[in-house]
């Protein structure tokens, strides 16, 4: 049998696949599948029936992916051989084609007759269960509803809290955009640090770790899909069923603690590599909401590893949007609870020369919790 590509597994994504042999090298040309969305970036596939020769992996739709195609020489996907952990691959050669298009080319030396290749470290239900189970009964796992396709939508909590409780509350989300796996690995580190250090009676933490679960399992990138981006569907009433489920869960959380902060974990355009950063609300939002978010970020930043954070770690977005800002999580949280909702973006590959491993993502998440607790301790009634 000749070399070929498989995508029929959770998270799989690739399209326009072509396989051929050039001299002593097998060549796989592929594109990142937008899965019906406006933007594309995520890919994840398995190469099988490898021979004992190099495999050239050529990403062909670079110019229509999110990010600057001329900077893809900074992007380092991950590879996993049978029985081995995921590892970063060397940077690609970015070829400028005669008509002005770009193509990224990586080379893999197969260790066995198959390997897996992904834009960044995948993270799905199995990874979440490993972390949850690592801490005994600290994390409760509940299905708070179902997705648009009828799957159970999971939520972790360290405490259910209680009506009229004065314990501060933290609500966490990741993967509103399904392919933004760095957000999951940062959350994973935060969940681990919480279980190691936080008394559930003193800090009520609820987390929706796979907000766009259908997209995660389908292999979507998930940013600006038709008809509604999950993070632009937080209107009242909401525009997507998952958001309805999350809104009602967040409202329950707010009744069972003293709601203090919401954190939403994302990843930016594929070529950004100068570190993680936070978005403030847009300038059109109420000054009070902008100031509250800024104070939260300023309290959190000293705890974060400097080599994993942008030199300018706070951005107020002004780029054009296909959507109304009124439909974002941050707007919903401020209007419902008058507390900040921070959006944190973490790169897919590296930060200021530091290559992100899963351990580095987790380290950032652990330190993020430390900073959040500093912020919470400084709030009124923090005693």
Coordinates of C-alpha atoms in Angstrom, one line a residue:
X1 CA 0.0 0.0 0.0
X2 CA 1.2 3.6 -0.7
X3 CA 1.4 6.4 1.9
X4 CA -1.9 8.1 2.6
X5 CA -3.5 10.4 5.1
X6 CA -6.3 9.8 7.6
X7 CA -8.5 12.4 9.3
X8 CA -11.4 10.2 10.5
X9 CA -10.8 10.6 14.2
X10 CA -11.7 13.2 16.9
X11 CA -10.1 16.6 16.0
X12 CA -8.9 15.4 12.5
X13 CA -8.6 18.1 9.9
X14 CA -7.0 18.3 6.4
X15 CA -8.3 18.6 2.9
X16 CA -7.2 18.9 -0.7
X17 CA -4.8 16.1 0.0
X18 CA -2.3 14.9 -2.7
X19 CA 0.3 12.3 -2.2
X20 CA 3.3 11.7 -4.6
X21 CA 6.9 10.6 -4.6
X22 CA 9.7 12.9 -5.6
X23 CA 13.1 11.1 -5.8
X24 CA 13.8 9.5 -2.4
X25 CA 11.0 11.5 -0.6
X26 CA 7.3 11.0 -0.1
X27 CA 5.3 14.2 -0.5
X28 CA 2.0 15.0 1.1
X29 CA 0.4 18.3 0.0
X30 CA -2.6 19.4 2.1
X31 CA -4.7 22.3 3.2
X32 CA -6.2 23.3 6.5
X33 CA -9.9 22.7 6.1
X34 CA -12.1 25.7 7.0
X35 CA -15.1 23.3 7.7
X36 CA -17.5 25.9 6.4
X37 CA -16.1 28.8 8.4
X38 CA -14.6 32.1 7.3
X39 CA -11.2 31.5 8.9
X40 CA -9.0 28.4 8.7
X41 CA -5.8 27.5 10.7
X42 CA -6.2 24.1 12.5
X43 CA -4.9 20.9 10.9
X44 CA -4.4 17.4 12.5
X45 CA -3.9 14.2 10.6
X46 CA -2.3 10.8 10.6
X47 CA 0.1 9.6 7.9
X48 CA 0.1 5.8 7.4
X49 CA 1.9 3.2 5.4
X50 CA 5.2 5.2 5.6
X51 CA 8.3 3.8 3.9
X52 CA 11.8 4.1 5.2
X53 CA 12.3 7.5 3.7
X54 CA 11.6 11.2 4.6
X55 CA 8.1 12.6 4.2
X56 CA 7.7 16.2 3.0
X57 CA 4.5 17.8 4.4
X58 CA 3.5 20.8 2.3
X59 CA 0.7 23.2 3.6
X60 CA -0.7 24.7 0.4
X61 CA -3.3 27.3 1.5
X62 CA -1.0 29.5 3.6
X63 CA -2.2 32.8 2.1
X64 CA -5.8 32.2 3.2
X65 CA -5.0 31.2 6.8
X66 CA -5.3 33.5 9.8
X67 CA -1.9 35.3 10.2
X68 CA 0.8 36.7 8.0
X69 CA 2.0 34.1 5.4
X70 CA 5.4 35.6 5.2
X71 CA 6.0 34.9 8.9
X72 CA 5.2 31.2 8.9
X73 CA 8.9 30.4 9.4
X74 CA 8.2 31.0 13.1
X75 CA 5.4 28.3 13.3
X76 CA 6.4 24.9 14.6
X77 CA 3.7 22.3 14.6
X78 CA 3.9 19.0 16.5
X79 CA 4.5 15.4 15.5
X80 CA 3.9 12.1 17.3
X81 CA 5.3 8.8 16.4
X82 CA 3.8 5.5 17.6
X83 CA 4.4 5.1 21.3
X84 CA 6.1 8.5 21.7
X85 CA 5.0 11.8 23.1
X86 CA 4.1 14.8 21.0
X87 CA 7.2 16.9 20.0
X88 CA 7.7 20.2 18.2
X89 CA 9.0 19.9 14.7
X90 CA 11.6 22.1 13.1
X91 CA 10.5 25.4 11.5
X92 CA 9.3 25.1 7.9
X93 CA 10.8 26.3 4.7
X94 CA 8.4 28.9 3.4
X95 CA 8.5 28.9 -0.4
X96 CA 7.3 31.9 -2.5
X97 CA 5.7 30.5 -5.6
X98 CA 6.0 32.1 -9.0
X99 CA 2.5 33.7 -8.8
X100 CA 3.1 35.2 -5.3
X101 CA 1.5 32.5 -3.2
X102 CA 3.3 30.9 -0.2
X103 CA 3.7 27.3 0.8
X104 CA 5.1 25.9 4.1
X105 CA 7.1 22.7 3.9
X106 CA 8.2 20.5 6.9
X107 CA 10.1 17.2 6.7
X108 CA 9.5 14.3 9.0
X109 CA 11.7 11.2 9.3
X110 CA 9.2 8.5 10.2
X111 CA 10.3 6.3 13.1
X112 CA 7.6 3.7 12.3
X113 CA 5.1 3.1 9.5
X114 CA 2.8 5.9 10.7
X115 CA 2.9 9.3 12.6
X116 CA 0.5 12.1 13.5
X117 CA 0.9 15.7 12.6
X118 CA -0.9 18.7 14.1
X119 CA -0.8 22.5 14.1
X120 CA -0.4 22.5 17.9
X121 CA -0.7 20.0 20.8
X122 CA -4.2 18.5 20.6
X123 CA -6.4 18.6 23.7
X124 CA -9.7 16.8 24.0
X125 CA -11.9 15.0 26.4
X126 CA -9.3 12.3 27.2
X127 CA -6.7 14.9 28.2
X128 CA -9.3 16.6 30.4
X129 CA -10.2 13.4 32.1
X130 CA -6.5 12.6 32.9
X131 CA -6.2 16.0 34.7
X132 CA -9.5 15.6 36.5
X133 CA -8.7 12.1 37.7
X134 CA -5.2 13.1 38.8
X135 CA -6.7 14.9 41.8
X136 CA -9.1 12.4 43.2
X137 CA -12.5 13.9 44.0
X138 CA -11.3 17.6 44.0
X139 CA -12.9 18.3 40.7
X140 CA -16.6 17.4 40.2
X141 CA -17.5 16.7 36.6
X142 CA -21.1 17.5 35.5
X143 CA -22.9 17.8 32.2
X144 CA -24.5 21.2 32.3
X145 CA -26.5 20.7 29.1
X146 CA -25.9 19.5 25.5
X147 CA -24.2 20.9 22.5
X148 CA -26.0 21.8 19.2
X149 CA -25.2 18.2 18.1
X150 CA -26.5 16.6 21.2
X151 CA -23.2 15.9 23.1
X152 CA -22.9 16.4 26.8
X153 CA -21.2 19.7 27.6
X154 CA -18.8 19.2 30.5
X155 CA -18.2 21.6 33.4
X156 CA -15.7 21.1 36.2
X157 CA -16.2 22.6 39.7
X158 CA -14.3 22.4 42.9
X159 CA -17.4 23.4 44.9
X160 CA -21.0 23.9 44.1
X161 CA -21.0 26.9 46.4
X162 CA -24.2 27.9 48.2
X163 CA -27.0 30.4 47.9
X164 CA -25.8 33.8 49.3
X165 CA -22.3 32.5 49.8
X166 CA -19.6 35.2 50.2
X167 CA -16.8 33.0 48.9
X168 CA -15.3 34.7 45.8
X169 CA -16.0 32.9 42.5
X170 CA -13.9 32.4 39.4
X171 CA -15.5 31.2 36.1
X172 CA -13.1 29.8 33.4
X173 CA -13.7 29.0 29.7
X174 CA -11.5 27.6 27.0
X175 CA -12.0 26.6 23.3
X176 CA -14.8 29.0 22.3
X177 CA -12.7 28.7 19.1
X178 CA -12.3 25.0 18.8
X179 CA -8.8 24.9 17.3
X180 CA -7.2 27.2 19.8
X181 CA -5.6 24.4 21.9
X182 CA -3.0 26.6 23.7
X183 CA -6.0 27.9 25.7
X184 CA -6.7 24.3 26.9
X185 CA -3.2 23.6 28.0
X186 CA -3.0 26.9 29.9
X187 CA -6.3 26.0 31.6
X188 CA -4.9 22.5 32.3
X189 CA -2.1 24.1 34.3
X190 CA -4.5 26.4 36.1
X191 CA -6.8 23.5 37.0
X192 CA -3.8 21.6 38.4
X193 CA -2.6 24.5 40.5
X194 CA -6.1 25.1 41.8
X195 CA -6.4 21.5 43.0
X196 CA -2.9 21.7 44.6
X197 CA -3.4 25.0 46.4
X198 CA -7.0 26.3 46.6
X199 CA -9.5 25.5 49.4
X200 CA -12.9 25.0 47.7
X201 CA -14.6 26.7 50.6
X202 CA -12.5 29.8 50.1
X203 CA -12.5 30.0 46.2
X204 CA -15.4 28.6 44.1
X205 CA -14.0 27.7 40.7
X206 CA -16.2 26.6 37.8
X207 CA -14.7 25.8 34.4
X208 CA -16.2 25.1 30.9
X209 CA -13.0 23.6 29.4
X210 CA -14.3 22.7 26.0
X211 CA -16.9 25.3 25.3
X212 CA -17.2 24.5 21.6
X213 CA -17.1 20.7 22.1
X214 CA -18.7 19.9 18.7
X215 CA -16.0 21.9 16.9
X216 CA -13.2 20.3 19.0
X217 CA -14.3 16.8 18.1
X218 CA -15.1 17.7 14.5
X219 CA -11.7 19.2 13.9
X220 CA -13.0 22.8 13.3
X221 CA -10.8 25.8 13.7
X222 CA -14.0 27.5 14.9
X223 CA -13.2 31.2 14.5
X224 CA -15.9 33.2 12.6
X225 CA -17.9 30.1 11.4
X226 CA -21.2 30.5 9.6
X227 CA -23.6 31.6 11.0
X228 CA -22.3 32.6 14.4
X229 CA -18.9 32.6 16.1
X230 CA -19.4 31.2 19.7
X231 CA -17.7 34.3 21.2
X232 CA -20.1 36.6 19.2
X233 CA -23.2 34.8 20.2
X234 CA -23.5 36.0 23.8
X235 CA -26.5 38.2 23.1
X236 CA -29.6 38.0 25.2
X237 CA -31.2 35.8 24.0
X238 CA -28.1 34.0 22.7
X239 CA -27.5 33.0 19.1
X240 CA -26.1 29.5 19.8
X241 CA -27.4 26.7 22.0
X242 CA -24.0 26.2 23.7
X243 CA -24.0 29.8 24.7
X244 CA -27.5 29.4 26.2
X245 CA -26.2 26.5 28.3
X246 CA -23.1 28.5 29.4
X247 CA -25.1 31.6 30.2
X248 CA -27.5 29.6 32.5
X249 CA -24.6 27.8 34.1
X250 CA -22.8 31.1 34.7
X251 CA -25.9 32.6 36.3
X252 CA -26.1 29.6 38.6
X253 CA -22.5 30.1 39.6
X254 CA -23.2 33.8 40.3
X255 CA -26.0 32.9 42.7
X256 CA -23.7 30.4 44.6
X257 CA -20.7 32.6 45.3
X258 CA -19.6 36.2 45.2
X259 CA -18.8 36.5 41.4
X260 CA -15.4 38.1 41.0
X261 CA -13.8 37.3 37.7
X262 CA -14.3 35.4 34.4
X263 CA -11.3 34.3 32.3
X264 CA -11.6 33.2 28.7
X265 CA -8.6 31.4 27.2
X266 CA -7.7 31.8 23.5
X267 CA -4.9 31.7 21.0
X268 CA -4.0 34.4 18.4
X269 CA -3.2 34.4 14.7
X270 CA -0.8 31.6 13.8
X271 CA 2.3 33.7 13.3
X272 CA 2.3 35.7 16.5
X273 CA 5.2 34.6 18.6
X274 CA 6.1 37.4 21.0
X275 CA 4.2 36.1 24.0
X276 CA 0.8 35.8 25.6
X277 CA -1.3 38.9 26.2
X278 CA -4.7 40.2 27.4
X279 CA -7.4 42.0 25.5
X280 CA -9.2 44.9 27.1
X281 CA -12.8 45.8 26.1
X282 CA -13.0 48.0 23.0
X283 CA -12.9 51.7 23.5
X284 CA -16.6 51.9 22.7
X285 CA -17.5 50.0 25.9
X286 CA -18.2 51.8 29.2
X287 CA -15.2 53.3 30.9
X288 CA -15.9 51.5 34.1
X289 CA -15.7 48.1 32.3
X290 CA -12.4 49.0 30.7
X291 CA -10.9 50.3 34.0
X292 CA -12.0 47.1 35.8
X293 CA -10.4 44.9 33.3
X294 CA -7.2 46.9 33.3
X295 CA -7.0 46.7 37.1
X296 CA -7.4 43.0 37.0
X297 CA -4.7 42.5 34.4
X298 CA -2.3 44.8 36.3
X299 CA -2.8 42.7 39.5
X300 CA -2.2 39.5 37.6
X301 CA 0.8 40.4 35.4
X302 CA 3.5 40.4 38.1
X303 CA 2.9 36.7 38.7
X304 CA 3.3 35.6 35.1
X305 CA 6.7 34.4 33.7
X306 CA 8.1 37.4 31.8
X307 CA 9.5 35.2 29.0
X308 CA 6.1 33.9 28.2
X309 CA 4.4 37.4 28.1
X310 CA 4.5 40.0 25.4
X311 CA 6.6 43.1 26.1
X312 CA 3.3 45.0 25.7
X313 CA 0.9 42.6 27.4
X314 CA -2.3 44.5 27.2
X315 CA -4.1 45.3 23.9
X316 CA -7.3 47.2 23.3
X317 CA -8.6 45.8 20.0
X318 CA -9.4 48.2 17.2
X319 CA -9.2 45.8 14.2
X320 CA -12.3 45.4 12.0
X321 CA -14.8 42.8 13.1
X322 CA -17.4 40.9 11.2
X323 CA -19.6 40.9 14.2
X324 CA -21.1 43.3 16.7
X325 CA -19.1 43.7 19.9
X326 CA -22.3 43.5 21.8
X327 CA -22.4 39.7 21.4
X328 CA -19.1 38.9 23.2
X329 CA -18.7 37.1 26.5
X330 CA -17.0 40.1 28.0
X331 CA -20.0 42.3 27.3
X332 CA -22.4 39.7 28.7
X333 CA -20.4 39.3 31.9
X334 CA -20.1 43.0 32.5
X335 CA -23.8 43.7 31.9
X336 CA -25.0 40.8 34.0
X337 CA -22.6 40.8 36.9
X338 CA -20.6 44.1 36.7
X339 CA -17.3 42.2 36.9
X340 CA -14.4 41.9 34.3
X341 CA -14.1 39.0 31.9
X342 CA -10.5 38.8 30.7
X343 CA -9.6 37.3 27.3
X344 CA -6.0 35.9 27.3
X345 CA -4.3 34.9 24.0
X346 CA -1.4 32.4 24.1
X347 CA 0.7 31.6 21.0
X348 CA 0.7 28.3 19.2
X349 CA 4.5 27.9 19.0
X350 CA 6.8 30.2 20.9
X351 CA 7.1 33.3 23.1
X352 CA 10.1 35.6 22.8
X353 CA 12.4 32.7 21.8
X354 CA 10.9 30.2 24.3
X355 CA 9.4 27.2 22.6
X356 CA 6.0 26.3 24.1
X357 CA 5.9 22.7 25.3
X358 CA 2.9 21.4 27.2
X359 CA 4.8 21.9 30.4
X360 CA 5.4 25.6 29.5
X361 CA 1.7 26.1 28.8
X362 CA 0.9 24.5 32.1
X363 CA 3.4 26.7 33.9
X364 CA 1.8 29.8 32.5
X365 CA -1.6 28.5 33.6
X366 CA -0.3 27.8 37.1
X367 CA 1.2 31.3 37.4
X368 CA -2.0 32.7 36.0
X369 CA -3.9 31.3 39.0
X370 CA -1.3 32.8 41.3
X371 CA -1.9 36.2 39.8
X372 CA -5.7 35.8 39.8
X373 CA -5.6 35.1 43.6
X374 CA -3.5 38.2 44.1
X375 CA -6.2 40.1 42.3
X376 CA -9.0 38.5 44.3
X377 CA -7.3 39.1 47.6
X378 CA -7.2 42.8 46.8
X379 CA -10.9 43.2 46.2
X380 CA -13.3 44.6 48.8
X381 CA -14.7 42.0 51.1
X382 CA -11.8 39.7 50.2
X383 CA -11.5 38.5 53.7

